[in-house]
Structures are given as structure tokens and as C-alpha cells.
Amino acid sequence: QVQLVESGGGFVQPGGSLKLSCRISTRFFSIAHIAWYRQAPGKQREFVAMMDMIGPTENYTESVQGRFAISRAGDPFQPTVMLQMDSLKQENTAVYYCNVEAWITEVSGRMDYWGKGTHVIVSS
């Protein structure tokens, strides 16, 4: 069973920084993309950042452009996925989720995997 475990969330003042990490329990056959999403209180889950592994190319939601950076480290088929968040704002308060779209085996089909989230609270 594939598990994604996020960490690094917490309480931070506006203007501060946090670095989120996501550990993956399984080594994939191939990865299409890694991504971060978030869900603020009372709102739907929304896209934050994605790294397409083919390019690799990065995409960000407009509101975090220049402040957030997605990256990966380690084994390219079992990476640690990170999200550096700088100049945080109160509206960045949310539960942040790690997402991976990947193949477990050559014939398994492309599947979507999610972590359980880590809380980020930005407040003075």
C-alpha cells in the first residue's frame, strides 16, 4: 500500500517561512508528476504547485508565484517531495497535501496518490 506522509507544517507569523516535506513509502516504476494542494477552512481543495517529471517543468498557482518552490530529492522513483514557502500570508493558512501521479509497475496503470495533509497556520 502506497503511503505519502507530509511533515513540516506548523504555526508561523506573516512574512515567515516553512518547508514542507513528503515521504513516499513505495518505489514507483515511473512518476508522471509530484504536486502540492491545499484546503483552507471552509473551502475546496486547490492546486498549489506541480513538478512534471518529464521536463521537468514547474507550475504554480498565481498567488504563490515567486514565494513557493517545489522540489524533490533522493531516488527519482521514490523522491522526497518538498515545498519551500516564503513570505507567508494569512491566506496561506490551510492543510497542505502531497500528491503523486505514478505507476507502481509497468502494467499497473497511472494512479493518483495522496497524503493525509499537514496543517499550516499563518497568524500574528
mmCIF file of C-alpha atoms in Angstrom:
data_model
loop_
_atom_site.group_PDB
_atom_site.id
_atom_site.type_symbol
_atom_site.label_atom_id
_atom_site.label_comp_id
_atom_site.label_asym_id
_atom_site.label_seq_id
_atom_site.Cartn_x
_atom_site.Cartn_y
_atom_site.Cartn_z
ATOM 1 C CA GLN A 1 0.000 0.000 0.000
ATOM 2 C CA VAL A 2 1.427 3.347 -1.052
ATOM 3 C CA GLN A 3 1.694 5.926 1.728
ATOM 4 C CA LEU A 4 2.574 9.595 1.427
ATOM 5 C CA VAL A 5 3.405 11.283 4.724
ATOM 6 C CA GLU A 6 3.667 15.050 4.946
ATOM 7 C CA SER A 7 5.573 16.923 7.632
ATOM 8 C CA GLY A 8 6.882 20.395 8.346
ATOM 9 C CA GLY A 9 3.628 22.203 8.934
ATOM 10 C CA GLY A 10 3.066 24.434 11.914
ATOM 11 C CA PHE A 11 2.416 27.926 13.156
ATOM 12 C CA VAL A 12 4.234 30.851 11.582
ATOM 13 C CA GLN A 13 3.842 34.617 11.594
ATOM 14 C CA PRO A 14 3.071 36.528 8.393
ATOM 15 C CA GLY A 15 6.238 37.023 6.392
ATOM 16 C CA GLY A 16 7.784 33.855 7.767
ATOM 17 C CA SER A 17 8.843 30.649 6.054
ATOM 18 C CA LEU A 18 8.114 26.959 6.303
ATOM 19 C CA LYS A 19 9.405 23.963 4.398
ATOM 20 C CA LEU A 20 7.059 21.048 3.907
ATOM 21 C CA SER A 21 8.278 17.539 3.133
ATOM 22 C CA CYS A 22 6.525 14.468 1.816
ATOM 23 C CA ARG A 23 7.983 10.984 2.227
ATOM 24 C CA ILE A 24 6.792 8.207 -0.067
ATOM 25 C CA SER A 25 6.701 4.621 1.160
ATOM 26 C CA THR A 26 6.981 2.926 -2.222
ATOM 27 C CA ARG A 27 9.451 2.995 -5.062
ATOM 28 C CA PHE A 28 7.482 3.610 -8.247
ATOM 29 C CA PHE A 29 8.138 2.212 -11.678
ATOM 30 C CA SER A 30 7.629 5.719 -13.067
ATOM 31 C CA ILE A 31 6.299 9.077 -11.889
ATOM 32 C CA ALA A 32 4.249 11.469 -14.017
ATOM 33 C CA HIS A 33 4.204 14.356 -11.600
ATOM 34 C CA ILE A 34 4.550 15.409 -7.979
ATOM 35 C CA ALA A 35 2.408 18.173 -6.583
ATOM 36 C CA TRP A 36 1.109 20.058 -3.573
ATOM 37 C CA TYR A 37 -2.504 21.031 -2.983
ATOM 38 C CA ARG A 38 -4.138 22.810 -0.067
ATOM 39 C CA GLN A 39 -7.525 23.146 1.532
ATOM 40 C CA ALA A 40 -8.330 26.225 3.560
ATOM 41 C CA PRO A 41 -11.087 26.151 6.196
ATOM 42 C CA GLY A 42 -14.481 26.180 4.516
ATOM 43 C CA LYS A 43 -13.028 25.964 1.014
ATOM 44 C CA GLN A 44 -12.400 23.313 -1.591
ATOM 45 C CA ARG A 45 -9.012 21.737 -2.126
ATOM 46 C CA GLU A 46 -6.964 23.738 -4.614
ATOM 47 C CA PHE A 47 -3.795 23.338 -6.617
ATOM 48 C CA VAL A 48 -0.613 24.963 -5.300
ATOM 49 C CA ALA A 49 2.396 23.648 -7.195
ATOM 50 C CA MET A 50 3.404 20.839 -9.517
ATOM 51 C CA MET A 51 6.580 19.397 -10.953
ATOM 52 C CA ASP A 52 6.123 17.471 -14.179
ATOM 53 C CA MET A 53 8.800 14.790 -14.099
ATOM 54 C CA ILE A 54 9.187 14.552 -17.868
ATOM 55 C CA GLY A 55 10.548 18.096 -18.364
ATOM 56 C CA PRO A 56 10.943 18.582 -15.565
ATOM 57 C CA THR A 57 8.808 21.698 -15.510
ATOM 58 C CA GLU A 58 7.197 23.502 -12.624
ATOM 59 C CA ASN A 59 3.836 25.180 -12.374
ATOM 60 C CA TYR A 60 2.401 27.277 -9.570
ATOM 61 C CA THR A 61 -0.912 28.838 -8.786
ATOM 62 C CA GLU A 62 -0.573 32.561 -9.441
ATOM 63 C CA SER A 63 -0.925 33.636 -5.820
ATOM 64 C CA VAL A 64 2.241 31.783 -4.748
ATOM 65 C CA GLN A 65 4.449 32.561 -7.763
ATOM 66 C CA GLY A 66 7.849 33.753 -6.599
ATOM 67 C CA ARG A 67 7.202 32.791 -2.965
ATOM 68 C CA PHE A 68 6.814 28.992 -3.067
ATOM 69 C CA ALA A 69 9.131 26.438 -4.650
ATOM 70 C CA ILE A 70 8.510 22.739 -5.225
ATOM 71 C CA SER A 71 11.480 20.399 -5.333
ATOM 72 C CA ARG A 72 12.453 16.761 -4.952
ATOM 73 C CA ALA A 73 15.424 14.933 -3.521
ATOM 74 C CA GLY A 74 16.822 11.450 -3.400
ATOM 75 C CA ASP A 75 15.802 8.470 -5.503
ATOM 76 C CA PRO A 76 13.945 9.829 -8.567
ATOM 77 C CA PHE A 77 11.458 6.929 -8.332
ATOM 78 C CA GLN A 78 10.920 7.348 -4.579
ATOM 79 C CA PRO A 79 11.653 11.011 -4.049
ATOM 80 C CA THR A 80 11.199 13.180 -1.027
ATOM 81 C CA VAL A 81 8.914 15.948 -2.241
ATOM 82 C CA MET A 82 9.343 19.385 -0.720
ATOM 83 C CA LEU A 83 7.598 22.730 -0.769
ATOM 84 C CA GLN A 84 9.557 25.780 0.375
ATOM 85 C CA MET A 85 7.138 28.518 1.375
ATOM 86 C CA ASP A 86 8.464 32.040 1.916
ATOM 87 C CA SER A 87 6.793 35.367 2.644
ATOM 88 C CA LEU A 88 3.784 33.534 4.030
ATOM 89 C CA LYS A 89 0.462 35.327 4.277
ATOM 90 C CA GLN A 90 -2.551 34.687 6.453
ATOM 91 C CA GLU A 91 -4.467 33.497 3.399
ATOM 92 C CA ASN A 92 -1.937 30.670 3.025
ATOM 93 C CA THR A 93 -3.408 29.042 6.125
ATOM 94 C CA ALA A 94 -4.589 25.592 5.065
ATOM 95 C CA VAL A 95 -3.997 21.888 5.217
ATOM 96 C CA TYR A 96 -1.346 21.092 2.617
ATOM 97 C CA TYR A 97 -1.476 17.772 0.784
ATOM 98 C CA CYS A 98 1.201 15.946 -1.162
ATOM 99 C CA ASN A 99 0.095 14.338 -4.422
ATOM 100 C CA VAL A 100 1.872 11.926 -6.741
ATOM 101 C CA GLU A 101 0.615 10.524 -10.030
ATOM 102 C CA ALA A 102 2.628 7.429 -10.851
ATOM 103 C CA TRP A 103 2.877 3.843 -11.998
ATOM 104 C CA ILE A 104 3.609 1.129 -9.432
ATOM 105 C CA THR A 105 4.606 -1.317 -12.168
ATOM 106 C CA GLU A 106 4.958 -1.200 -15.923
ATOM 107 C CA VAL A 107 1.415 -2.550 -16.336
ATOM 108 C CA SER A 108 -0.338 -1.129 -13.273
ATOM 109 C CA GLY A 109 -1.811 1.948 -14.907
ATOM 110 C CA ARG A 110 -1.327 5.520 -13.784
ATOM 111 C CA MET A 111 -2.707 6.147 -10.306
ATOM 112 C CA ASP A 112 -3.221 9.180 -8.098
ATOM 113 C CA TYR A 113 -1.837 9.059 -4.541
ATOM 114 C CA TRP A 114 -2.461 11.482 -1.672
ATOM 115 C CA GLY A 115 -1.093 12.104 1.767
ATOM 116 C CA LYS A 116 -3.249 12.955 4.767
ATOM 117 C CA GLY A 117 -2.004 16.518 4.952
ATOM 118 C CA THR A 118 -0.079 18.815 7.234
ATOM 119 C CA HIS A 119 -1.525 21.946 8.827
ATOM 120 C CA VAL A 120 -0.048 25.364 8.116
ATOM 121 C CA ILE A 121 -1.301 28.279 10.200
ATOM 122 C CA VAL A 122 -0.149 31.786 9.361
ATOM 123 C CA SER A 123 -1.154 34.262 12.010
ATOM 124 C CA SER A 124 0.178 37.140 14.043
#
